[in-house]
mmCIF file with all atom_site columns, C-alpha atoms in Angstrom:
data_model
loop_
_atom_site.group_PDB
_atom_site.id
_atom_site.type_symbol
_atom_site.label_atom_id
_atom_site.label_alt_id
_atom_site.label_comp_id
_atom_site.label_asym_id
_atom_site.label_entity_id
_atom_site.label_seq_id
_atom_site.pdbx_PDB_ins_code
_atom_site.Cartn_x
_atom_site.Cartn_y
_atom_site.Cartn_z
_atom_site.occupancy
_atom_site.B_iso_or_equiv
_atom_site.pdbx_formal_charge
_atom_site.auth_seq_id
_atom_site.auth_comp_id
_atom_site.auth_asym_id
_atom_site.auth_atom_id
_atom_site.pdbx_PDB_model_num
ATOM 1   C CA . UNK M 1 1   ? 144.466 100.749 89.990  1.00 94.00 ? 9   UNK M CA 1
ATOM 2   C CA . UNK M 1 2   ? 142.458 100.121 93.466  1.00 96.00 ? 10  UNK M CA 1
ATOM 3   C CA . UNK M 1 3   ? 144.765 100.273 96.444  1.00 95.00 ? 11  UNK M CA 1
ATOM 4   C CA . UNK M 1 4   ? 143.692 98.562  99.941  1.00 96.00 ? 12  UNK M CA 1
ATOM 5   C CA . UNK M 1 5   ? 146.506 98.637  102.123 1.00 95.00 ? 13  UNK M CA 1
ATOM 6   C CA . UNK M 1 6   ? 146.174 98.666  106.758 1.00 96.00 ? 14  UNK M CA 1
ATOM 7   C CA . UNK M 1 7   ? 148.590 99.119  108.737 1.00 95.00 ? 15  UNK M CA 1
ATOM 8   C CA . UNK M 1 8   ? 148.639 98.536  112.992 1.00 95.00 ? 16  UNK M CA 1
ATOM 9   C CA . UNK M 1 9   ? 150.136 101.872 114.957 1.00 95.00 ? 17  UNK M CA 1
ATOM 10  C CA . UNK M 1 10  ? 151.375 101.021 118.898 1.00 94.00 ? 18  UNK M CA 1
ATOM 11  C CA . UNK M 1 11  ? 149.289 103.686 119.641 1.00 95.00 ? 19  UNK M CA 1
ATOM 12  C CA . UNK M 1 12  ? 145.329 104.290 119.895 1.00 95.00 ? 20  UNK M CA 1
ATOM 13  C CA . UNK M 1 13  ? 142.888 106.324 117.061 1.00 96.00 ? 21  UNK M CA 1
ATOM 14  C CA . UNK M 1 14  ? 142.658 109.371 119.378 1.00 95.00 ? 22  UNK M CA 1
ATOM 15  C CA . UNK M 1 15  ? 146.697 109.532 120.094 1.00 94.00 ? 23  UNK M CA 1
ATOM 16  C CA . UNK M 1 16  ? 147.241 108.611 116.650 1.00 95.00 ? 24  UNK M CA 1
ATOM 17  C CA . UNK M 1 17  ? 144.693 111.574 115.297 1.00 96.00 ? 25  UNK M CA 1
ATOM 18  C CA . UNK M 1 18  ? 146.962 114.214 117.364 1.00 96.00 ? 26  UNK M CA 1
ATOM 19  C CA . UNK M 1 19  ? 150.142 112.676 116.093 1.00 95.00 ? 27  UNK M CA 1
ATOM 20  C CA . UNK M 1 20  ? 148.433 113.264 112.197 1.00 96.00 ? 28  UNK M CA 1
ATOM 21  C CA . UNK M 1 21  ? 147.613 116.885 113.602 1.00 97.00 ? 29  UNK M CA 1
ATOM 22  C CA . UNK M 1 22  ? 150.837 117.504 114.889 1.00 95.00 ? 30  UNK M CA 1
ATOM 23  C CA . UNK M 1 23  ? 153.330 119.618 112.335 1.00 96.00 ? 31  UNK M CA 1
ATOM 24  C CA . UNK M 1 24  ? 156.590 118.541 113.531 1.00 94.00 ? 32  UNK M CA 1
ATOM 25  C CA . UNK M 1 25  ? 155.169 114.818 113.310 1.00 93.00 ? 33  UNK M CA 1
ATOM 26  C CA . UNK M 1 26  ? 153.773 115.395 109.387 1.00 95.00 ? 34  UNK M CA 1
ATOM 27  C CA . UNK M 1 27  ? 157.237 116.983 109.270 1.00 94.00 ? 35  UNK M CA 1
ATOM 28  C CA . UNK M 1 28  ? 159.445 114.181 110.244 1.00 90.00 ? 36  UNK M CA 1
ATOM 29  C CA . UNK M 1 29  ? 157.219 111.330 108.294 1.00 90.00 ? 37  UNK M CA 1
ATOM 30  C CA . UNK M 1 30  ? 157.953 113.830 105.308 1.00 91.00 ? 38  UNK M CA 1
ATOM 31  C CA . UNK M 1 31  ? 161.616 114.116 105.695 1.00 88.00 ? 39  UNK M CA 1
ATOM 32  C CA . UNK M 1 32  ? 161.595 109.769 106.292 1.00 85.00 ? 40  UNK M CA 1
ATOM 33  C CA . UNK M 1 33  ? 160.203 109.826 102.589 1.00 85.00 ? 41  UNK M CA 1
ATOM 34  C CA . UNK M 1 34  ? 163.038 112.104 101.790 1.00 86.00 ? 42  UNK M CA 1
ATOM 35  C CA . UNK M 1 35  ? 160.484 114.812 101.153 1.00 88.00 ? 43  UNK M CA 1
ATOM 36  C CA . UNK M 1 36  ? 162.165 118.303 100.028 1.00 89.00 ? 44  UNK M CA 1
ATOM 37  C CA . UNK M 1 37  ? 160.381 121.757 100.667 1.00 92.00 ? 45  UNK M CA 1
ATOM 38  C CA . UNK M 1 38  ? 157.563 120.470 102.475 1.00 94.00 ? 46  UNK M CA 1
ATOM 39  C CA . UNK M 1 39  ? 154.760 123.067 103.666 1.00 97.00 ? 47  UNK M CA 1
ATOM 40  C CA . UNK M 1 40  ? 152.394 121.801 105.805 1.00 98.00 ? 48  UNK M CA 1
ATOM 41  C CA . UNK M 1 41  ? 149.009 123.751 106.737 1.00 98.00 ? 49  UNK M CA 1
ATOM 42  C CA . UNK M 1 42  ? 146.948 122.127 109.424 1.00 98.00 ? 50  UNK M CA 1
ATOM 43  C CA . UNK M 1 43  ? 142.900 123.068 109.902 1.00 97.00 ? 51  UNK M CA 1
ATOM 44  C CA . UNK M 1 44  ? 141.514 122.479 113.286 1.00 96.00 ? 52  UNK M CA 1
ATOM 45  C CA . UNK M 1 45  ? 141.985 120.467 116.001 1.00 94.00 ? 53  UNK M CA 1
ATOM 46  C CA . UNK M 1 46  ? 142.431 116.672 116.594 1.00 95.00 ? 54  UNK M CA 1
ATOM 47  C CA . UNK M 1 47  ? 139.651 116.436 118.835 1.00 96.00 ? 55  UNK M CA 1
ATOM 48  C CA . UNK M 1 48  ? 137.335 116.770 116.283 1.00 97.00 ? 56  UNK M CA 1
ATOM 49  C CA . UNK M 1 49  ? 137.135 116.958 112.093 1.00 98.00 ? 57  UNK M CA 1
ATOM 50  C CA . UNK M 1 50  ? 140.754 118.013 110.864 1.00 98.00 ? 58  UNK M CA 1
ATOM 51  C CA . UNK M 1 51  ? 142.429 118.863 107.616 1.00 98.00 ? 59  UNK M CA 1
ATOM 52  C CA . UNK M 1 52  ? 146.111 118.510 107.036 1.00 98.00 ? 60  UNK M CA 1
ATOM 53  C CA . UNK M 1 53  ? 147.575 119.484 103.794 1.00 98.00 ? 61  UNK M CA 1
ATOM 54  C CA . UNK M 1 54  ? 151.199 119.082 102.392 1.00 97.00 ? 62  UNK M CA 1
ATOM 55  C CA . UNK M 1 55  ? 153.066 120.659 99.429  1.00 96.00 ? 63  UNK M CA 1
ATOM 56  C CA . UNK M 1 56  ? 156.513 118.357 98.782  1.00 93.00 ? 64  UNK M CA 1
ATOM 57  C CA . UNK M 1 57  ? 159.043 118.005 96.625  1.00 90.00 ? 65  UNK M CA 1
ATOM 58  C CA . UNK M 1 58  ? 160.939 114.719 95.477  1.00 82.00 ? 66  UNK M CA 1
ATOM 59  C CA . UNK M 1 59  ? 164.073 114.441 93.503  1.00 77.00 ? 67  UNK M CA 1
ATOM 60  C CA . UNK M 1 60  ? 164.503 112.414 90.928  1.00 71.00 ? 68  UNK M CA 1
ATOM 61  C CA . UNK M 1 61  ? 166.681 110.024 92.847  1.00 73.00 ? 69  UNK M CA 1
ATOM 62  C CA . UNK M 1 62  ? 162.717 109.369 94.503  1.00 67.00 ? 70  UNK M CA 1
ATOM 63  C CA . UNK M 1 63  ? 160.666 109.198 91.403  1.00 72.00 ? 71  UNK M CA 1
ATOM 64  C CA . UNK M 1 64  ? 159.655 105.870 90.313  1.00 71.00 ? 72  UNK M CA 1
ATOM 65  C CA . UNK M 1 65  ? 160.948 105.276 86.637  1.00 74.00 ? 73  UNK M CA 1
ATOM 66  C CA . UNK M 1 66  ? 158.341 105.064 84.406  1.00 71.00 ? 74  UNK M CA 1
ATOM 67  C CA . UNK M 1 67  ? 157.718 108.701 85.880  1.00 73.00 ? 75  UNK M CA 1
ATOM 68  C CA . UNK M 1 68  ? 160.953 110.495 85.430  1.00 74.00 ? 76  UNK M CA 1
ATOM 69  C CA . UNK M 1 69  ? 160.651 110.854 81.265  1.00 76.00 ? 77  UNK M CA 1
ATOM 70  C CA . UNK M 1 70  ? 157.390 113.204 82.477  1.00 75.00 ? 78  UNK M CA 1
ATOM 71  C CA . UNK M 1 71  ? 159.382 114.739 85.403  1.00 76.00 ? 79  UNK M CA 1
ATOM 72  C CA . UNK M 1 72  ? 162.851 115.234 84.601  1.00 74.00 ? 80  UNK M CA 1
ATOM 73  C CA . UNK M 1 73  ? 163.348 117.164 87.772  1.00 76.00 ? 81  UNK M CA 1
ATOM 74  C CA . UNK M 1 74  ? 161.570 115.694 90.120  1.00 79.00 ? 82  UNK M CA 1
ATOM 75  C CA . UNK M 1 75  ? 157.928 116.244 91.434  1.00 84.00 ? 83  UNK M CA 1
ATOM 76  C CA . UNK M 1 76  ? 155.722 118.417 93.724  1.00 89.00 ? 84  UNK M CA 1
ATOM 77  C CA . UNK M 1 77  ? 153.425 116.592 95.118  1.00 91.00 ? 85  UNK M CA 1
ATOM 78  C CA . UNK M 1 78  ? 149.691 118.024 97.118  1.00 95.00 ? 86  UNK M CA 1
ATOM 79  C CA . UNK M 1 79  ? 147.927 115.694 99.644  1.00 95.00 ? 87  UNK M CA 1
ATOM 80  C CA . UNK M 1 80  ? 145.215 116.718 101.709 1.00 98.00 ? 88  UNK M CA 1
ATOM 81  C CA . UNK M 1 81  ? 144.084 114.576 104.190 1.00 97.00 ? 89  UNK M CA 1
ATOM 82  C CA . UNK M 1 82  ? 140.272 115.260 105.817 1.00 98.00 ? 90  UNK M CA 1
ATOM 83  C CA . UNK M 1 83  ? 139.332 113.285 108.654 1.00 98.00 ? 91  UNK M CA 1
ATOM 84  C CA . UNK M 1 84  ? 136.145 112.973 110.337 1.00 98.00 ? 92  UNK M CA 1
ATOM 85  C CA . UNK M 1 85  ? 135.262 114.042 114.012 1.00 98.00 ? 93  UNK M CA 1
ATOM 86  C CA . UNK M 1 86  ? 135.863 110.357 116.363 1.00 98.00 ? 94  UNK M CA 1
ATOM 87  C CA . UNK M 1 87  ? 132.687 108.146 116.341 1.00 97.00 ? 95  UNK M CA 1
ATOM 88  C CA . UNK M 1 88  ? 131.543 107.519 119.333 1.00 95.00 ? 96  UNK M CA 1
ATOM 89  C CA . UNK M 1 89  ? 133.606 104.085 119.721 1.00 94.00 ? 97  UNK M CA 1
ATOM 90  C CA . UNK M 1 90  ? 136.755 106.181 119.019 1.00 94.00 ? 98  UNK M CA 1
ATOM 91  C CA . UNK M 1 91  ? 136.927 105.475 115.319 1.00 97.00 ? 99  UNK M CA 1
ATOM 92  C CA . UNK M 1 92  ? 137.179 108.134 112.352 1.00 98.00 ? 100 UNK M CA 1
ATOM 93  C CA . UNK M 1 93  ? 136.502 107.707 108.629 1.00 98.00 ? 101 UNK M CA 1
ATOM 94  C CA . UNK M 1 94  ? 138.291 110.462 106.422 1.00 98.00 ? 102 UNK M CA 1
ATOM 95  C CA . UNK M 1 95  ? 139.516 110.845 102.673 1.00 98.00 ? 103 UNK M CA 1
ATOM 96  C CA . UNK M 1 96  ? 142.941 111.637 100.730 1.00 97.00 ? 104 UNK M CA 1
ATOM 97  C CA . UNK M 1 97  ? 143.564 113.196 97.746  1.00 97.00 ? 105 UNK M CA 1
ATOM 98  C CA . UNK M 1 98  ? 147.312 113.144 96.277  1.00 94.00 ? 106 UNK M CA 1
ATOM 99  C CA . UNK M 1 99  ? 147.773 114.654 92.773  1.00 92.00 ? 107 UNK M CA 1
ATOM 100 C CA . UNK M 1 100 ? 151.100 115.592 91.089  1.00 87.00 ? 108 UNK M CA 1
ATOM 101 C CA . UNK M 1 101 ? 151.669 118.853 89.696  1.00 86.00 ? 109 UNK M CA 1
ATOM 102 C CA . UNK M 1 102 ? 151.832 118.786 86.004  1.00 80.00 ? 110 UNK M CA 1
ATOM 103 C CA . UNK M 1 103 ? 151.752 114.923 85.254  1.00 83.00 ? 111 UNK M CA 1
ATOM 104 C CA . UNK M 1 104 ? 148.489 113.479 85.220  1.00 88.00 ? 112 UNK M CA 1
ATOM 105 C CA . UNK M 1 105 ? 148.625 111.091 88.276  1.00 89.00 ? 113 UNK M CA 1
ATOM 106 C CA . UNK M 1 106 ? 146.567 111.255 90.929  1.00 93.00 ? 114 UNK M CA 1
ATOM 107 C CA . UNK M 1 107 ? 145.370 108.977 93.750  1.00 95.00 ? 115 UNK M CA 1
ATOM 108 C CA . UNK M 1 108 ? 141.592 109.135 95.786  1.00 97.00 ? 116 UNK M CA 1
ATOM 109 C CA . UNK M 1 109 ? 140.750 107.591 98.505  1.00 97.00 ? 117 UNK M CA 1
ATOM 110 C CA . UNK M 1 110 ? 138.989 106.861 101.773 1.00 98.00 ? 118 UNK M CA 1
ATOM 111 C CA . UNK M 1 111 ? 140.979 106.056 105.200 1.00 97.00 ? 119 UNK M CA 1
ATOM 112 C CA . UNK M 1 112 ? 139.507 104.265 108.515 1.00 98.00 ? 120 UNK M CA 1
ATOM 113 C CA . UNK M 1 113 ? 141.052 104.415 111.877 1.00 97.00 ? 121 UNK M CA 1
ATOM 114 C CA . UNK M 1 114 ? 140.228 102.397 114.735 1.00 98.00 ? 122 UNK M CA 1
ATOM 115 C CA . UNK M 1 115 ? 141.441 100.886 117.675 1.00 97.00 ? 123 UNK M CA 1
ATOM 116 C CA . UNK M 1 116 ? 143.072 97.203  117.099 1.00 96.00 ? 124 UNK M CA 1
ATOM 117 C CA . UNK M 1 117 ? 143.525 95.748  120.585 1.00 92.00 ? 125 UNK M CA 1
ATOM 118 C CA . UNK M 1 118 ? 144.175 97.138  124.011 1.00 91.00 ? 126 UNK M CA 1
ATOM 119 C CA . UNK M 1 119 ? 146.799 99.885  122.772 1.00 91.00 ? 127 UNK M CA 1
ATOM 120 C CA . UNK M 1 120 ? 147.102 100.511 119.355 1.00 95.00 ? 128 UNK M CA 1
ATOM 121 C CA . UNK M 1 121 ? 144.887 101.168 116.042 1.00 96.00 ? 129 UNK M CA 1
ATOM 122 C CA . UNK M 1 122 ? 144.329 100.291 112.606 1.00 97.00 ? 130 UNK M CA 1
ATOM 123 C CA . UNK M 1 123 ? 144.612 102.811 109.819 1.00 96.00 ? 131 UNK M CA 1
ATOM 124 C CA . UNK M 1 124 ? 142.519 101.437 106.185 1.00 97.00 ? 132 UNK M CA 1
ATOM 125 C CA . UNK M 1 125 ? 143.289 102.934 102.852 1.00 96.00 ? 133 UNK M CA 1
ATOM 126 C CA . UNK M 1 126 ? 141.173 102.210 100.056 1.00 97.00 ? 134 UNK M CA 1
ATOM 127 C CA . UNK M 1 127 ? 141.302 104.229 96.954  1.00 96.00 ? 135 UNK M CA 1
ATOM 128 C CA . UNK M 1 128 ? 142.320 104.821 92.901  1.00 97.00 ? 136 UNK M CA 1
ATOM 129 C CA . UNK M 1 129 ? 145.491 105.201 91.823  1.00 95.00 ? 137 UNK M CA 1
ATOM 130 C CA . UNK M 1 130 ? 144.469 106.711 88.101  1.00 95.00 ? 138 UNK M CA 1
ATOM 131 C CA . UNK M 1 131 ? 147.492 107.663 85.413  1.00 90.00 ? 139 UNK M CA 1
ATOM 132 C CA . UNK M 1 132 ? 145.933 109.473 82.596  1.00 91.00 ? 140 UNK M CA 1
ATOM 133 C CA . UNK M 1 133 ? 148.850 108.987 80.147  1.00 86.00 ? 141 UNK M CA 1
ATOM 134 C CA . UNK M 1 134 ? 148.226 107.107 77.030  1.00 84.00 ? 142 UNK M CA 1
ATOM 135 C CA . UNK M 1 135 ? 150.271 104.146 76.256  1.00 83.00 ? 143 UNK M CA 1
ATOM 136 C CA . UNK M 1 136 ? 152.048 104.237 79.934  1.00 82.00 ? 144 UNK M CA 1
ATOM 137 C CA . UNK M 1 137 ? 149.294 104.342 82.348  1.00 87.00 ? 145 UNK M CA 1
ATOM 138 C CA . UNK M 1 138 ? 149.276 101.218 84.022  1.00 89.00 ? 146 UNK M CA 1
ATOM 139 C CA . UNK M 1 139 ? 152.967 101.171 84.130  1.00 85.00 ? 147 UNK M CA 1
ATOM 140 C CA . UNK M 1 140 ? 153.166 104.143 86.226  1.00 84.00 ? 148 UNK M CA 1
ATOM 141 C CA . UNK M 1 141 ? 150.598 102.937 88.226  1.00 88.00 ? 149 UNK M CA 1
ATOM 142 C CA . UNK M 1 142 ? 152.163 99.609  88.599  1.00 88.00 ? 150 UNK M CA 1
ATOM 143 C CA . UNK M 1 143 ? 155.410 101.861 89.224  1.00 82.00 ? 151 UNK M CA 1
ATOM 144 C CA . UNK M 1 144 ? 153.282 104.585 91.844  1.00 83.00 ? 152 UNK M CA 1
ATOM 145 C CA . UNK M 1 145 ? 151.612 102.071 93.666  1.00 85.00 ? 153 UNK M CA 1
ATOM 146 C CA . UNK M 1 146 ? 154.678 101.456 96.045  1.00 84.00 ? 154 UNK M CA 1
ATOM 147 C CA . UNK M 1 147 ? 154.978 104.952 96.797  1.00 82.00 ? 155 UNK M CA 1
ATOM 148 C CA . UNK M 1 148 ? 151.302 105.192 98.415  1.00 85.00 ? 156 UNK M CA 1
ATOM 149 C CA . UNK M 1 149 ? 151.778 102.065 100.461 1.00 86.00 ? 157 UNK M CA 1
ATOM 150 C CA . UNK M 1 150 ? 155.185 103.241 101.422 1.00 84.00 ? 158 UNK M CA 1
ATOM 151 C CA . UNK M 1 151 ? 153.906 106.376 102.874 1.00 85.00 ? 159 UNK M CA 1
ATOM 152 C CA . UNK M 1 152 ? 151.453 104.355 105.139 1.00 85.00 ? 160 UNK M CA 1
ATOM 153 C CA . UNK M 1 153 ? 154.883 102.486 106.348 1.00 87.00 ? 161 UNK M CA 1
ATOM 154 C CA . UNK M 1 154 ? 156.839 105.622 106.571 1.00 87.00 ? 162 UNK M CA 1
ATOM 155 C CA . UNK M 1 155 ? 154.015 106.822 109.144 1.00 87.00 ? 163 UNK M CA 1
ATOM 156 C CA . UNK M 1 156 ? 153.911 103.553 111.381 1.00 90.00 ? 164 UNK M CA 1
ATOM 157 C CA . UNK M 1 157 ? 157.857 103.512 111.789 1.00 90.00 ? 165 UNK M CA 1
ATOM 158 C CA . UNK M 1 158 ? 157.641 107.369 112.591 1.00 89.00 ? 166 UNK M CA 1
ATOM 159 C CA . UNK M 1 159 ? 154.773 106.379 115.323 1.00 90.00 ? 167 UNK M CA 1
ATOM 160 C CA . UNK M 1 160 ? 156.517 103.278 116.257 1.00 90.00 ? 168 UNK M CA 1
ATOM 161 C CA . UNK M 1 161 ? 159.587 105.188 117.129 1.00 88.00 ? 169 UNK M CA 1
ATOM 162 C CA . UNK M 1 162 ? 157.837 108.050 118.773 1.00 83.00 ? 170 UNK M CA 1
ATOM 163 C CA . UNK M 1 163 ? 156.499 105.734 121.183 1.00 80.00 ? 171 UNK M CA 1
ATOM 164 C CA . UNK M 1 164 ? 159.508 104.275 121.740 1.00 74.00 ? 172 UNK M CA 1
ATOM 165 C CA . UNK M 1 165 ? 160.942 107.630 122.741 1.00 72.00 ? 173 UNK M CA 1
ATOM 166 C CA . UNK M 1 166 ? 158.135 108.064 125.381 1.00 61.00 ? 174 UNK M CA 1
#
């Protein structure tokens, strides 16, 4: 299932690439999703081509239903997020890869950021959403599909209230 989904942060690409750098950030957008056991590793530095990667768990509570007959405790869930060194104009291009341990779901995909007006920035997901389960496939994906988009939301409302904050 293809996935396009943007969403506008009230802050620009470059404060917006620290913020995705930023452990305590990845952190709190985690524990918004009600993430459990999250590990977070972080590879370089904003200012230039970064890596973040996240090990999480979610309980079944979390776990869309067409999923739970695979995952009858919940999931772990891996996403590793590369992005690109800024563009000259302040924009980045990057990629995402989100698989689920032991169930055959996975989602691939290619992120933009750039600036969208004076102050803030536009983050583009494009990607895959694939189930490889026979017979239940496109229901999961039809069931998954929230999840992804969600996670885009659960980042803007953890930027929108760190600005607030500032």
């Amino acid at each position: 299932m293809h996935i396009e989904h943007h969403e506008v942060f009230p802050v620009g690409p470059d404060r917006l690439a620290e913020l995705f750098a930023d452990e305590e950030f990845v952190r709190t957008t985690n524990e918004r999703m009600r993430a459990q056991n999250v590990q977070i590793q972080i590879a370089d530095e904003p200012s230039g081509a970064f890596t973040v990667s996240v090990q999480r768990g979610q309980s079944m509570e979390h776990v869309p239903e067409p999923l739970r007959r695979f995952a009858p405790h919940g999931i772990q869930l891996s996403q590793v997020e590369r992005w690109e060194a800024p563009a000259k104009d302040g924009s980045r291009s990057g990629s995402v890869q989100v698989g689920l341990e032991g169930i055959p779901v996975s989602f691939d995909g290619k992120m933009t950021l750039r600036q969208a007006g004076a102050n803030g920035s536009e983050l583009g997901l494009f990607g895959d959403l694939v189930a490889r389960i026979p017979l239940f496939g496109g229901a999961v994906e039809r069931a998954a599909r929230p999840a992804v988009t969600g996670a885009l939301r659960a980042q803007r409302k953890a930027v929108e209230d760190w600005a607030g904050q500032q």
